[in-house]
Short mmCIF file of C-alpha atoms and ligand atoms in Angstrom, two decimals:
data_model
loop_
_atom_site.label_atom_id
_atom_site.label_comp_id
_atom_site.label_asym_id
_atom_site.label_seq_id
_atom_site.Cartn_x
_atom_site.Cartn_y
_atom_site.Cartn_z
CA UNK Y 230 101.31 207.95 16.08
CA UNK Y 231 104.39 210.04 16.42
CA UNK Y 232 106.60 207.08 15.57
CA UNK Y 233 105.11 207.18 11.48
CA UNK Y 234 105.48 211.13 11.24
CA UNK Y 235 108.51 211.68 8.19
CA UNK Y 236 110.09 214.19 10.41
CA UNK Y 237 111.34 211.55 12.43
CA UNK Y 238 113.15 210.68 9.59
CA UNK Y 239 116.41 212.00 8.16
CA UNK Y 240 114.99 213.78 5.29
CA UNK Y 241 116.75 217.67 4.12
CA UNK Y 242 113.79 220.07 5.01
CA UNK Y 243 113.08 220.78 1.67
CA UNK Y 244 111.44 217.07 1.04
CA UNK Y 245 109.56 217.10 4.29
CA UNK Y 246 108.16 220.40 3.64
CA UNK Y 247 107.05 219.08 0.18
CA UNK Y 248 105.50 216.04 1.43
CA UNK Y 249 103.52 218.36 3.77
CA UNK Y 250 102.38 219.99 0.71
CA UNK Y 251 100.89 217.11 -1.14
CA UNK Y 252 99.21 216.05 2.16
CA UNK Y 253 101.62 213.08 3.43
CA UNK Y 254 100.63 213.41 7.17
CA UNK Y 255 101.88 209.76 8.56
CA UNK Y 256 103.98 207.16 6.82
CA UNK Y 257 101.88 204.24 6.02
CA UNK Y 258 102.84 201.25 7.50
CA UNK Y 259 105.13 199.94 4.43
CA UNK Y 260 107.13 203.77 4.77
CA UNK Y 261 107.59 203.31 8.37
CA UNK Y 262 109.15 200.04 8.61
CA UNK Y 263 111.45 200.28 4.99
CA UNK Y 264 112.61 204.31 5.13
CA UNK Y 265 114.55 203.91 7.97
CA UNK Y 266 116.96 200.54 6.76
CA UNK Y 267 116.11 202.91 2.63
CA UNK Y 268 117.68 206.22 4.43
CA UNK Y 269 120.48 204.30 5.52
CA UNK Y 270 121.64 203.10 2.97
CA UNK Y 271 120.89 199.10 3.34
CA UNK Y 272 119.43 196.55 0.98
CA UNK Y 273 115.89 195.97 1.57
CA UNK Y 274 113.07 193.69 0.25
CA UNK Y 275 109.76 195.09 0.64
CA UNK Y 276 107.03 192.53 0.28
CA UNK Y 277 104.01 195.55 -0.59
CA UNK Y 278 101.32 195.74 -2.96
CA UNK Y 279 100.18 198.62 -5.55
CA UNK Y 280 98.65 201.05 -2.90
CA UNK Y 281 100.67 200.43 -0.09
CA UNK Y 282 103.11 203.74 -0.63
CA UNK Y 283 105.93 201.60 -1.53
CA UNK Y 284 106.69 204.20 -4.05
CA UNK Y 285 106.99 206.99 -2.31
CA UNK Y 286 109.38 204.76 0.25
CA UNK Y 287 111.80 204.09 -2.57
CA UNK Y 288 111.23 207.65 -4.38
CA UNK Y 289 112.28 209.55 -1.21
CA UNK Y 290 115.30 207.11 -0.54
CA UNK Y 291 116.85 207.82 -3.88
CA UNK Y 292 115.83 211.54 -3.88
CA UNK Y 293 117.91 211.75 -1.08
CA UNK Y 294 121.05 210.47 -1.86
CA UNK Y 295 121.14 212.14 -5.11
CA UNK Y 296 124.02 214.56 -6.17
CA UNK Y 297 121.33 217.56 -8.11
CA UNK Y 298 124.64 219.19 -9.59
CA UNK Y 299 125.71 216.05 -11.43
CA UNK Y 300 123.75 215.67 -14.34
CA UNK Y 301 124.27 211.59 -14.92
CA UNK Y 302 121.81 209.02 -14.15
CA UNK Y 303 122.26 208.04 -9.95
CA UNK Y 304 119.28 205.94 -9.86
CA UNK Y 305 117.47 203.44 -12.30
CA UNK Y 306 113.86 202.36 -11.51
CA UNK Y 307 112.75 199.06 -13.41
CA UNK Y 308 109.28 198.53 -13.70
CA UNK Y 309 107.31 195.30 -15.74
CA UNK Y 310 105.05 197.73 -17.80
CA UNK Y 311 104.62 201.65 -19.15
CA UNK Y 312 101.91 202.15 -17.57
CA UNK Y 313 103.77 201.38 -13.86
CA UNK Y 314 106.24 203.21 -15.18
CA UNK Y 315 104.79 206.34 -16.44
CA UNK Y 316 103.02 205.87 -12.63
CA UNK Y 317 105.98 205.93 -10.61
CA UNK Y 318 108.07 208.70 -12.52
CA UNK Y 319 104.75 210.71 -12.01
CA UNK Y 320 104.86 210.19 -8.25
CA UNK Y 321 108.72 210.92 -8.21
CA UNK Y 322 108.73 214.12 -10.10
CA UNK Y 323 105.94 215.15 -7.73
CA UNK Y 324 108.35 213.99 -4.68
CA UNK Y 325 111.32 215.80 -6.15
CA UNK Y 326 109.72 219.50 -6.39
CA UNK Y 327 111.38 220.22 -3.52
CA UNK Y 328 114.70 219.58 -5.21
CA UNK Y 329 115.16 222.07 -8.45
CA UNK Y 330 116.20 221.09 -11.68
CA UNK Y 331 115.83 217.24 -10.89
CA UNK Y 332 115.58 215.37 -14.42
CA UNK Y 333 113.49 212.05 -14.52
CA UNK Y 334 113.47 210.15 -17.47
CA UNK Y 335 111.11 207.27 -18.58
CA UNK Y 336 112.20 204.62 -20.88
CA UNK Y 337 109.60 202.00 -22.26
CA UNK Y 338 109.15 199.74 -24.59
CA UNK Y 339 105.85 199.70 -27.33
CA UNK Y 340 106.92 203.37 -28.02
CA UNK Y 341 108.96 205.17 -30.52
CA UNK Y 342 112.53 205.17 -29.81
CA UNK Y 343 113.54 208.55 -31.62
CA UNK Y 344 112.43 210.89 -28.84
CA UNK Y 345 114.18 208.49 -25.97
CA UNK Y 346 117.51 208.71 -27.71
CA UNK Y 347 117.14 212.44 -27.61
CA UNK Y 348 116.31 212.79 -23.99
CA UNK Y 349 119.01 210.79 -23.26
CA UNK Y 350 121.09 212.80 -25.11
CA UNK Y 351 120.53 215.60 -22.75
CA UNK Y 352 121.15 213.66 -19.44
CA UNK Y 353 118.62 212.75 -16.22
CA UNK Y 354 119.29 212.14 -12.94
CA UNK Y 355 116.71 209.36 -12.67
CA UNK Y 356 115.52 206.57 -14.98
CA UNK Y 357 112.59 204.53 -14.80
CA UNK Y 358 111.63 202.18 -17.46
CA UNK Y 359 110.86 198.39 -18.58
CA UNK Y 360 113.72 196.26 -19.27
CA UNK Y 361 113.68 195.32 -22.49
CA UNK Y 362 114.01 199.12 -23.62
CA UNK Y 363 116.48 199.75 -21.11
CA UNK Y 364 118.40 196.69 -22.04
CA UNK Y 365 117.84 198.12 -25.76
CA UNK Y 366 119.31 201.29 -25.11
CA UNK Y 367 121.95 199.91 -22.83
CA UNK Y 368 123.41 197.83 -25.89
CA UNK Y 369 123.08 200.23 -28.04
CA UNK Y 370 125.69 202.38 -25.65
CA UNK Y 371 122.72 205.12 -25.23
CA UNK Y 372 122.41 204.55 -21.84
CA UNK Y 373 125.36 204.79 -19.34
CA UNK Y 374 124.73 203.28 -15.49
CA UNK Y 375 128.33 203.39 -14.12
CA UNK Y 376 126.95 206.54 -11.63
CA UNK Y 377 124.01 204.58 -10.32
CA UNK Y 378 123.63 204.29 -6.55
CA UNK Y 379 120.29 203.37 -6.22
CA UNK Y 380 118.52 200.16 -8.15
CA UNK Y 381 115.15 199.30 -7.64
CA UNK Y 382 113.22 196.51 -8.50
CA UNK Y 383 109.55 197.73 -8.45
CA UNK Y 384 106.95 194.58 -8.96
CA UNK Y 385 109.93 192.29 -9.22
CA UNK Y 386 107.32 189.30 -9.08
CA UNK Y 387 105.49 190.68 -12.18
CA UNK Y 388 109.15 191.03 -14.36
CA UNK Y 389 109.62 187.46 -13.65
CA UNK Y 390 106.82 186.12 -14.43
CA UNK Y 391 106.80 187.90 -17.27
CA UNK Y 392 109.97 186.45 -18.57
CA UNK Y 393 112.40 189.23 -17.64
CA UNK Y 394 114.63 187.36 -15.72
CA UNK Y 395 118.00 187.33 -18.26
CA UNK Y 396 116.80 190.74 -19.18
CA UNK Y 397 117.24 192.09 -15.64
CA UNK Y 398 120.57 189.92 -15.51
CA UNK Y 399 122.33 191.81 -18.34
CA UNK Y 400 121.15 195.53 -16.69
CA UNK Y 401 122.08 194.86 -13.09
CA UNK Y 402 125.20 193.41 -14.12
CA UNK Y 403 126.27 197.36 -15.53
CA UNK Y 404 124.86 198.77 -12.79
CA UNK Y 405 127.73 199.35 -10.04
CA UNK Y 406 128.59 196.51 -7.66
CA UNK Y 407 128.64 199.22 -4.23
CA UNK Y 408 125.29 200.38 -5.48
CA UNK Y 409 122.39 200.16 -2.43
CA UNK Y 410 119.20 197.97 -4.43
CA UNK Y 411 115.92 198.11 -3.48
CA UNK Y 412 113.38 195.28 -4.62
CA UNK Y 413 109.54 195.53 -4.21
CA UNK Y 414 106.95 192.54 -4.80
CA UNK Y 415 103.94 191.11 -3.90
CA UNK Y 416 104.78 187.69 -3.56
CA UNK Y 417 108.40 186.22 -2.49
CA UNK Y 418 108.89 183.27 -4.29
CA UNK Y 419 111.77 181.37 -4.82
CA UNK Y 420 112.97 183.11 -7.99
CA UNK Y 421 113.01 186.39 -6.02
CA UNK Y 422 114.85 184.58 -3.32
CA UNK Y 423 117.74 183.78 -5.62
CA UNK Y 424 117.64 187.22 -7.59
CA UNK Y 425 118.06 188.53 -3.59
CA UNK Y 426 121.01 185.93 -2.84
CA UNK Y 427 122.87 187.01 -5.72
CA UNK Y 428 122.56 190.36 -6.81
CA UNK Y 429 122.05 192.09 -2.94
CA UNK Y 430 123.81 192.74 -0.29
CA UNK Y 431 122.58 191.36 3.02
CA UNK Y 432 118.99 193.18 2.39
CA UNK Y 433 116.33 193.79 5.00
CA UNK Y 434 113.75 192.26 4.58
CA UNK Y 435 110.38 194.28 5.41
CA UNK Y 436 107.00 192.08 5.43
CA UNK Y 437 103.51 193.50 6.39
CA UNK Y 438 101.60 190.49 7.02
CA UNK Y 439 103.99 187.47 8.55
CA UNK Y 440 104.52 184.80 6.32
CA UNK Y 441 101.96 182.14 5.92
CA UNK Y 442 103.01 178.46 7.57
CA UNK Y 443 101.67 175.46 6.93
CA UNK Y 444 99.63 175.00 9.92
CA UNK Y 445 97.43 178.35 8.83
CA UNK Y 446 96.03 177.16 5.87
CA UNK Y 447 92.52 176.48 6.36
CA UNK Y 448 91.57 172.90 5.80
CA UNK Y 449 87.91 171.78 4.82
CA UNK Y 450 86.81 167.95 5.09
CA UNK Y 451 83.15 166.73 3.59
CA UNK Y 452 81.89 163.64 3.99
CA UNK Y 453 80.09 162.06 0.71
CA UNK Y 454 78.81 158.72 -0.24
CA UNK Y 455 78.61 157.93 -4.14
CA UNK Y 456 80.54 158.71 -7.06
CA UNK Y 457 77.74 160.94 -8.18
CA UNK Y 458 77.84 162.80 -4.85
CA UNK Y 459 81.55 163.38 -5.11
CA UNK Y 460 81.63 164.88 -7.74
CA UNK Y 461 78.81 166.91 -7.18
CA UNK Y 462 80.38 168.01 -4.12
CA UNK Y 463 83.47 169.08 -6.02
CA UNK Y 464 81.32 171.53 -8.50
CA UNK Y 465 79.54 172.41 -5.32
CA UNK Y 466 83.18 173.66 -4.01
CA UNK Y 467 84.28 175.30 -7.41
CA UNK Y 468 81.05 177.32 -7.74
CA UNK Y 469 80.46 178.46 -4.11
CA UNK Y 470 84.68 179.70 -3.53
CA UNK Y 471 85.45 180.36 -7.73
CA UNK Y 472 89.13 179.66 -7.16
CA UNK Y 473 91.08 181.72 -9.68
CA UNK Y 474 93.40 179.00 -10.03
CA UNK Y 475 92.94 175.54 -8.22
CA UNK Y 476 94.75 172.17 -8.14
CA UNK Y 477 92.81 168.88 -7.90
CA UNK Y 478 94.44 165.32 -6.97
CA UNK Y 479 93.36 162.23 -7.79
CA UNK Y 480 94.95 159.30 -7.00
CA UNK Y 481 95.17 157.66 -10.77
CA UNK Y 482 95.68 158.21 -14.29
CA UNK Y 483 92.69 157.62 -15.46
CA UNK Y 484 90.20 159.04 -12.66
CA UNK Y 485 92.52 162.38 -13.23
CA UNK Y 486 91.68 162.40 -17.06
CA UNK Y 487 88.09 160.83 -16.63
CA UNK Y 488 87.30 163.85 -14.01
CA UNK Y 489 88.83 166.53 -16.37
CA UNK Y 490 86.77 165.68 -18.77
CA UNK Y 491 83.50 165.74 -17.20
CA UNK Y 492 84.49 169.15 -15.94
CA UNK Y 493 84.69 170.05 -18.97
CA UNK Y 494 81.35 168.58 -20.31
CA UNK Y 495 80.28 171.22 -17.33
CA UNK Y 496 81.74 173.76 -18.83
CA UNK Y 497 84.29 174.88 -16.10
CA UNK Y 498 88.00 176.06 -17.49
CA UNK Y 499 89.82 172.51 -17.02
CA UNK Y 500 93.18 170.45 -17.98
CA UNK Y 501 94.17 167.21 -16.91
CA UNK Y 502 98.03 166.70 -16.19
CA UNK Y 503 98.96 162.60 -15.78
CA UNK Y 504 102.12 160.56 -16.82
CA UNK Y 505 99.60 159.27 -20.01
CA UNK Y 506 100.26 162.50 -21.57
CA UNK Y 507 103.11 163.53 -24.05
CA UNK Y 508 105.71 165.75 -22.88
CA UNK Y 509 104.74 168.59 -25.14
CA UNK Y 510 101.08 168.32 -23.73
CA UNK Y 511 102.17 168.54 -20.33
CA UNK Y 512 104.11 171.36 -21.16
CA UNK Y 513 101.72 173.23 -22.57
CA UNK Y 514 99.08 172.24 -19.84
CA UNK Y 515 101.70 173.89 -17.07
CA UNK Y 516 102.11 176.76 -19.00
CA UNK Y 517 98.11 177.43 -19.21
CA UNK Y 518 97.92 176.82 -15.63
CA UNK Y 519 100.46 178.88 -14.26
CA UNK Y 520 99.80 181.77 -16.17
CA UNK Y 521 96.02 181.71 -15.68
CA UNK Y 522 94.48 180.64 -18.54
CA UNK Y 523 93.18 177.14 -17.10
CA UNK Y 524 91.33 177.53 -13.84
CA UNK Y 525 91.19 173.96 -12.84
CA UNK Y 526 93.94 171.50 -13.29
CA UNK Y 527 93.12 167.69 -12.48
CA UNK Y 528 96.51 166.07 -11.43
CA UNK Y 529 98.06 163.08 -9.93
CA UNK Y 530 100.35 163.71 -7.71
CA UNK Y 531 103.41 162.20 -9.28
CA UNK Y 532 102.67 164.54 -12.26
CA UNK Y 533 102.42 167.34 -9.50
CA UNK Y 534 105.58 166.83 -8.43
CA UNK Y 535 107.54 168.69 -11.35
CA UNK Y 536 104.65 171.45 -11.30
CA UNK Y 537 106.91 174.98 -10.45
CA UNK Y 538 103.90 176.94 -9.96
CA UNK Y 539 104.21 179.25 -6.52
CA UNK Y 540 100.48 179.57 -4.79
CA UNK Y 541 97.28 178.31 -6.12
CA UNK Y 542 93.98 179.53 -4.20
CA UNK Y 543 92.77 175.91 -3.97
CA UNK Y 544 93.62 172.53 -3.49
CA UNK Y 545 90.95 169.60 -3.78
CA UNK Y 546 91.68 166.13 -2.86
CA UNK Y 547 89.55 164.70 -4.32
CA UNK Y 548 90.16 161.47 -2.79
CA UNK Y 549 92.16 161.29 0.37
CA UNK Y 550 95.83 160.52 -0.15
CA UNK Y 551 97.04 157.20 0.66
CA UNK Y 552 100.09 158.59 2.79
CA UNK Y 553 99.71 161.10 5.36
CA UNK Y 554 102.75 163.41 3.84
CA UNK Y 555 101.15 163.49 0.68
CA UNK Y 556 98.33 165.09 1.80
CA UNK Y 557 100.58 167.47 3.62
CA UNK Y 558 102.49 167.77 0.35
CA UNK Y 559 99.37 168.47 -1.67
CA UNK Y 560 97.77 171.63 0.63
CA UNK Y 561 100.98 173.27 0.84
CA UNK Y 562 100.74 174.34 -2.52
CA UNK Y 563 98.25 176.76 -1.58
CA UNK Y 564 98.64 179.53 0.46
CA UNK Y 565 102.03 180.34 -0.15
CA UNK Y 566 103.86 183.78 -0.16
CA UNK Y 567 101.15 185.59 2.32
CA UNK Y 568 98.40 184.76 0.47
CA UNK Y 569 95.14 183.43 2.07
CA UNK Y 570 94.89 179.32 0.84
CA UNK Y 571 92.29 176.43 1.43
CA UNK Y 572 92.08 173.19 1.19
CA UNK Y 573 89.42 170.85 0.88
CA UNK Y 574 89.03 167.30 1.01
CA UNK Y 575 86.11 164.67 0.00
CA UNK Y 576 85.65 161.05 1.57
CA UNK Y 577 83.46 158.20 2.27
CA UNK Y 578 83.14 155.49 4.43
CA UNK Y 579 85.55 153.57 2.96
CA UNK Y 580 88.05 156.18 3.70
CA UNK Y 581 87.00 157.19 7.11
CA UNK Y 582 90.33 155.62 8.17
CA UNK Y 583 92.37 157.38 5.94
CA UNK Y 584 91.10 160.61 7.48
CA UNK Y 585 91.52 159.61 11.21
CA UNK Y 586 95.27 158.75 10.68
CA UNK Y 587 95.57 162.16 8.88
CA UNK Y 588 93.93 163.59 12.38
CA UNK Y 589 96.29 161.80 14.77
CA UNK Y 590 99.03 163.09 12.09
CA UNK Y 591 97.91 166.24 12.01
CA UNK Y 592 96.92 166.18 15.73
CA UNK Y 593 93.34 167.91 15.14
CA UNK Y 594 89.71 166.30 15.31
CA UNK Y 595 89.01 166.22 12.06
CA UNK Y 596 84.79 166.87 11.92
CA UNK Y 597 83.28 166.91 8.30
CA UNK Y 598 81.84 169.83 7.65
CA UNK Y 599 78.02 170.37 5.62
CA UNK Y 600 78.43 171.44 1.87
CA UNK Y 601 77.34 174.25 0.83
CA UNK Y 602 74.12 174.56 -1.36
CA UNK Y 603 73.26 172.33 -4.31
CA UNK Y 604 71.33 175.12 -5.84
CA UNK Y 605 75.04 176.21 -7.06
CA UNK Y 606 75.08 173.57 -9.13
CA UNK Y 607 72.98 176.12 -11.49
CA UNK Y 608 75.05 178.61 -11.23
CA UNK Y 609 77.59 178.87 -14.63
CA UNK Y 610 81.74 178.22 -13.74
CA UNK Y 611 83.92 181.35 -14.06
CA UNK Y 612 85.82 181.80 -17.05
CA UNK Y 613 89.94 181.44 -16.56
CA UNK Y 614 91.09 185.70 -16.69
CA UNK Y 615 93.63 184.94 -19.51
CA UNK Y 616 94.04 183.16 -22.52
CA UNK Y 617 97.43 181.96 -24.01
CA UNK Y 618 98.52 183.01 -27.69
CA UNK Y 619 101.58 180.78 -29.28
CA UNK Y 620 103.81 182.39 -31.51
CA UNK Y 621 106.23 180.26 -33.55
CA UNK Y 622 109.26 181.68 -32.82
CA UNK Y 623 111.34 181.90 -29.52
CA UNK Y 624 115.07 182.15 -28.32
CA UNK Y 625 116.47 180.74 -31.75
CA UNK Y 626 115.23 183.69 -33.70
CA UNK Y 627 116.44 186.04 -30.92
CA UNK Y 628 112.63 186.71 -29.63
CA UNK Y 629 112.94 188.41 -25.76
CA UNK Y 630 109.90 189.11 -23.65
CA UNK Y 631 110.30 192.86 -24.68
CA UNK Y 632 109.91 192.56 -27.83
CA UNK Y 633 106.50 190.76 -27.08
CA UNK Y 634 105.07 193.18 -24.55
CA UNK Y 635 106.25 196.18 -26.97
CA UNK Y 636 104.10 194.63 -30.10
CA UNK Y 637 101.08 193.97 -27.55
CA UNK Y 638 101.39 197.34 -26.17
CA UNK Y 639 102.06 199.90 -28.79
CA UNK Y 640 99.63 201.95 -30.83
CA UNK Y 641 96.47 200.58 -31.04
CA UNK Y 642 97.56 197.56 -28.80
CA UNK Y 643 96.43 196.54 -25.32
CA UNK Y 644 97.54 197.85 -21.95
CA UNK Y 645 100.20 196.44 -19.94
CA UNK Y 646 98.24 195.43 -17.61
CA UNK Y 647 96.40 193.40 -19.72
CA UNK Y 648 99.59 191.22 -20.31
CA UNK Y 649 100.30 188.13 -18.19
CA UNK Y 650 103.41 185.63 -18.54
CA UNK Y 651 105.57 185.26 -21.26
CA UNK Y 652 107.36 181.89 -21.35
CA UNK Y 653 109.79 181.82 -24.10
CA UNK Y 654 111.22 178.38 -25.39
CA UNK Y 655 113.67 177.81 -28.11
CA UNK Y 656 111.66 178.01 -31.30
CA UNK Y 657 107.88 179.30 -29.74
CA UNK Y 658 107.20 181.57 -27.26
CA UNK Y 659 103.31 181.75 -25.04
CA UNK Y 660 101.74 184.70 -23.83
CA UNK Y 661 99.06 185.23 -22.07
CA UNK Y 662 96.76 188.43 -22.17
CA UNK Y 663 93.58 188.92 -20.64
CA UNK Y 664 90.69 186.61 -21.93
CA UNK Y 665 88.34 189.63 -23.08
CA UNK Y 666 91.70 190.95 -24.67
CA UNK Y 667 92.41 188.21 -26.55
CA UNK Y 668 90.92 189.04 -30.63
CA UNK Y 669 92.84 192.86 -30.15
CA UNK Y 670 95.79 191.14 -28.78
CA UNK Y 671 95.87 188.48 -31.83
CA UNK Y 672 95.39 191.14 -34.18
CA UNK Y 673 97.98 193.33 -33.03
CA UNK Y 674 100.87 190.22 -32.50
CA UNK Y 675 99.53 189.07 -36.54
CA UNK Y 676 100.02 192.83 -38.23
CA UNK Y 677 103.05 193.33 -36.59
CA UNK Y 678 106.44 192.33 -36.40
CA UNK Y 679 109.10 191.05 -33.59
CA UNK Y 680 112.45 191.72 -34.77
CA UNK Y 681 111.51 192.50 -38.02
CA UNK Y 682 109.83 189.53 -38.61
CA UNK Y 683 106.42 188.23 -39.30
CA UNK Y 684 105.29 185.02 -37.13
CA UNK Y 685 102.34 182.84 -36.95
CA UNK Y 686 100.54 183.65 -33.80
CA UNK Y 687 97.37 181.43 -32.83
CA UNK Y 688 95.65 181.00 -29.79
CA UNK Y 689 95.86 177.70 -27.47
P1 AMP A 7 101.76 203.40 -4.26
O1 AMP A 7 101.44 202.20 -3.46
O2 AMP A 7 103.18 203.75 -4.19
O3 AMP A 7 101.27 203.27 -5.67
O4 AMP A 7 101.00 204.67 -3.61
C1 AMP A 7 99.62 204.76 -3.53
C2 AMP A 7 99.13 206.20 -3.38
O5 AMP A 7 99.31 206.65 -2.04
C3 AMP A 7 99.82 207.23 -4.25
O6 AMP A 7 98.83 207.99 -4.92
C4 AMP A 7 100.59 208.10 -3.30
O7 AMP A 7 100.62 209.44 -3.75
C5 AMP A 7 99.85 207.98 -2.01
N1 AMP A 7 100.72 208.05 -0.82
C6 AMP A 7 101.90 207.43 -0.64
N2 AMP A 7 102.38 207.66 0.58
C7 AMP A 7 101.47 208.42 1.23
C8 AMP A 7 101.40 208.97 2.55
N3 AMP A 7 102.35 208.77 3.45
N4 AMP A 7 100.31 209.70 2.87
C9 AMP A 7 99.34 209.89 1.95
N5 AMP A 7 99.34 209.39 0.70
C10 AMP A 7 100.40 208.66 0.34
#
C-alpha cells in the first residue's frame, strides 16, 4: 500500500498537499507505474482507458516541470474532441491550485475563434485543445510552441482514427525536438507504434493488462450437419455474443456473397467483401466496417488479406480453412491490442479431418462444444452503433478532419463523442456518427459549410 502513496513521489509540497485536498489517497495503478519514468523526465506510452487517472498522471508531470514566472506556453495537451478537452483542462486547473497564477488555455474546434485569439493574446502556461484548431491557430502564427517541454498525446488511438494523423504531424513538428512526450491510448496499434518510433524518444512503455498473444484467444468449435443447420448455428452465435464488429470467412466467392445476403434477409447489419466486387465497393465496404457502421462482414480470405482493420470482437469460420495457418491467420484478427477476442468455428462430418489436423497443429483436443439456444433465433440482431455520411469533397478541396468534427460539433450540432472515423480521400470524405445521431448530424453537415463551401452530404 505504501508503495502507491504520491509522497513517495518527487512532487514540491504544495501539489501533494493539494492532492490531499481533493481526496487523492493512493495512486491508482496507471499513476503508480507511469509518474515515476513522467517525474523523470522519460518518454512514456501509457496504454489506459477514460477512468483509469491517466490524467492526473500526465497533469502532475507537466505541473511540475513548469517555470510559473514565465508566462509562454511549456506544455500542449492534444485531445480528439472538446468535450475531452474541456475534461482534462478541468482536472488540471483543479491539480494546479497549488501553484498560483497558473494559466490553462483550451483551444477547440466547432467554436468561435474570436475569444481564442484573445486569450492567446494574453499568454498561458498550458494548452489543451483538438488539432485541427491548434493546427489553425498555429498557421495562422497565433500560437507559438518553441517553449514547450511537455507534449501529450491524450486518446492518441481516437485522433487517428479520426483522421488526425497529418494534423498531429504538422503540430509536433513545431513543438521542440528535446521536449519529454507523453502519449495515452486505449489500444496500441500499429499506427501508434510508428507515431512512437518517430516522434519519441526511447519511451516507456506502461501496460496494465499484458498484451494479448495468440494462444489466449478463446477458440469455440460446433459441430453441425446441414446447410440449414449451419447457418442457423451462425445466427445462433451472432444473437447469443452480439459482436460489435465481427469477421466471417468463407471459403468462396459466391458462398461469401450468398451468406451476406441471407443475413441480410434476417435483418442483421451485413456486407460482403469478395474479389467479385469493384474496387470502389470494396472500399466503401472497409470503410463501413472499420468504423462501425456494418456489424458483420462476410469475407474470403484473400479479400481479408488487404483488410487494415486492428481488433474485431469476433471471428466466424464459417467453414474450416483448408490450411492450418489460415485458420491461425483468420482468429488473430480478434483479440488484438488487450482486448478480450473469440473465435468460433462450424463443421461437419465431412470436415472432421480438417479439424483434427488443426488439433495436432494447434496441439489441443479439439471437443465441439453444444450451441447455445435456438430460441435466439427470435430474438432481433443489434443494430451497427454508427452510420457513415459521404460528403463530396475531400483532400482536393482542402477538406481536413477538423473542419468536419467542427461543423458536426458546433451550435446546435452533436457531441464529440458522438463522432467516429473520418476517412478522407481525394475528392469525398466518410464520417461516421452515431446511428441514433445520424438525421441531426445530416442536417447540421447540409446547412453548413467546410471551408466556406457548401457540399452534398448523403448517407451510405
Ligand atoms: P481520468 O481517467 O483521468 O479521466 O480520471 C478519472 C477520475 O478519477 C477523475 O475524476 C479524477 O479526478 C479521479 N482521480 C484520478 N486520480 C485519482 C486518485 N489517485 N485518487 C482518487 N481519484 C482520482
Amino acid at each position: 500500500m505504501s508503495q502507491s502513496k504520491f509522497s513517495n513521489l518527487r512532487l514540491s509540497a504544495d501539489l501533494l498537499g493539494n492532492l490531499e485536498t481533493l481526496g487523492y489517497e493512493a495512486m491508482t495503478p496507471i499513476q503508480a507505474k507511469a509518474l515515476p519514468f513522467i517525474l523523470e523526465g522519460h518518454d512514456l506510452i501509457g496504454q489506459a482507458k477514460t477512468g483509469s487517472g491517466k490524467t492526473a498522471a500526465f497533469a502532475l508531470g507537466l505541473l511540475s516541470s513548469l517555470k510559473p514566472e514565465q508566462y509562454l506556453v511549456q506544455s500542449l495537451v492534444l485531445c480528439p474532441t472538446r468535450e475531452l478537452a474541456d475534461q482534462v483542462a478541468k482536472q488540471i486547473r483543479k491539480l494546479a491550485r497549488a501553484i498560483p497564477n497558473i494559466k490553462v488555455l483550451t483551444l477547440c474546434g466547432g467554436v468561435p475563434m474570436g475569444p481564442q485569439i484573445g486569450s492567446l493574446e494574453s499568454g498561458a502556461h498550458i494548452v489543451v485543445g483538438t488539432p485541427g484548431r491548434i493546427e489553425d491557430h498555429l498557421r495562422r502564427g497565433r500560437l507559438n510552441l518553441k517553449k514547450v517541454n511537455t507534449l501529450v498525446l491524450d486518446e492518441a488511438d481516437r485522433m487517428l482514427e479520426m483522421g488526425f494523423q497529418d494534423t498531429l504531424e504538422k503540430i509536433i513538428e513545431q513543438v521542440p525536438k528535446g521536449r519529454q512526450t507523453l502519449l495515452f491510448s486505449a489500444t496500441y496499434p500499429k499506427e501508434i507504434k510508428s507515431i512512437a518510433k518517430r516522434f519519441m524518444n526511447e519511451p516507456e512503455l506502461v501496460q496494465l493488462e499484458s498484451s494479448h498473444d495468440d494462444s489466449s484467444i478463446q477458440q469455440h468449435f460446433y459441430q453441425i450437419e446441414t446447410k440449414e443447420q449451419r447457418f442457423d448455428a451462425l445466427c445462433i452465435l451472432l444473437l447469443e455474443h452480439n459482436p460489435q464488429s465481427s469477421l466471417i470467412f468463407c471459403n468462396t466467392k459466391r458462398e461469401a456473397q450468398e451468406l451476406a445476403d441471407k443475413l441480410k434477409q434476417k435483418n442483421f447489419s451485413v456486407a460482403a467483401l469478395h474479389g467479385d466486387l469493384d474496387q470502389r465497393d470494396r472500399d466503401q465496404t472497409l470503410i463501413r466496417f472499420s468504423n462501425k457502421s456494418v456489424a458483420v462482414l462476410v469475407a474470403t480470405d484473400v479479400a481479408a488479406r488487404g483488410l487494415d482493420i486492428d481488433s474485431v470482437d469476433a471471428v466466424i469460420n464459417y467453414h474450416i480453412a483448408q490450411e492450418n495457418e489460415v485458420h491461425t491467420h483468420r482468429i488473430g484478427r480478434t483479440g488484438r491490442a488487450g482486448a478480450a477476442g473469440c473465435a468460433y468455428a462450424l463443421y461437419n462430418s465431412k470436415e472432421q479431418y480438417k479439424v483434427a489436423q488443426l488439433g495436432l497443429y494447434l496441439d489441443r483436443d479439439i471437443l465441439p462444444e453444444q450451441l447455445p439456444s435456438r430460441v435466439l433465433l427470435n430474438k432481433i440482431p443489434t443494430q451497427a452503433a454508427m452510420a457513415t455520411l459521404k460528403i463530396d469533397g475531400g483532400k482536393k478541396q482542402k477538406i481536413r478532419p477538423g473542419d468536419i468534427l467542427g461543423a458536426l460539433t458546433g451550435e446546435n450540432g452533436i457531441a464529440g463523442s458522438e463522432v467516429g472515423k473520418i476517412d478522407i480521400g481525394e475528392n469525398w470524405s466518410y464520417v461516421a456518427v452515431s446511428r441514433d445521431k445520424t438525421k441531426a448530424a445530416l442536417r447540421k453537415l447540409g446547412e453548413g459549410k467546410l471551408k466556406g463551401k457548401s457540399f452534398r452530404v448523403r448517407r451510405l
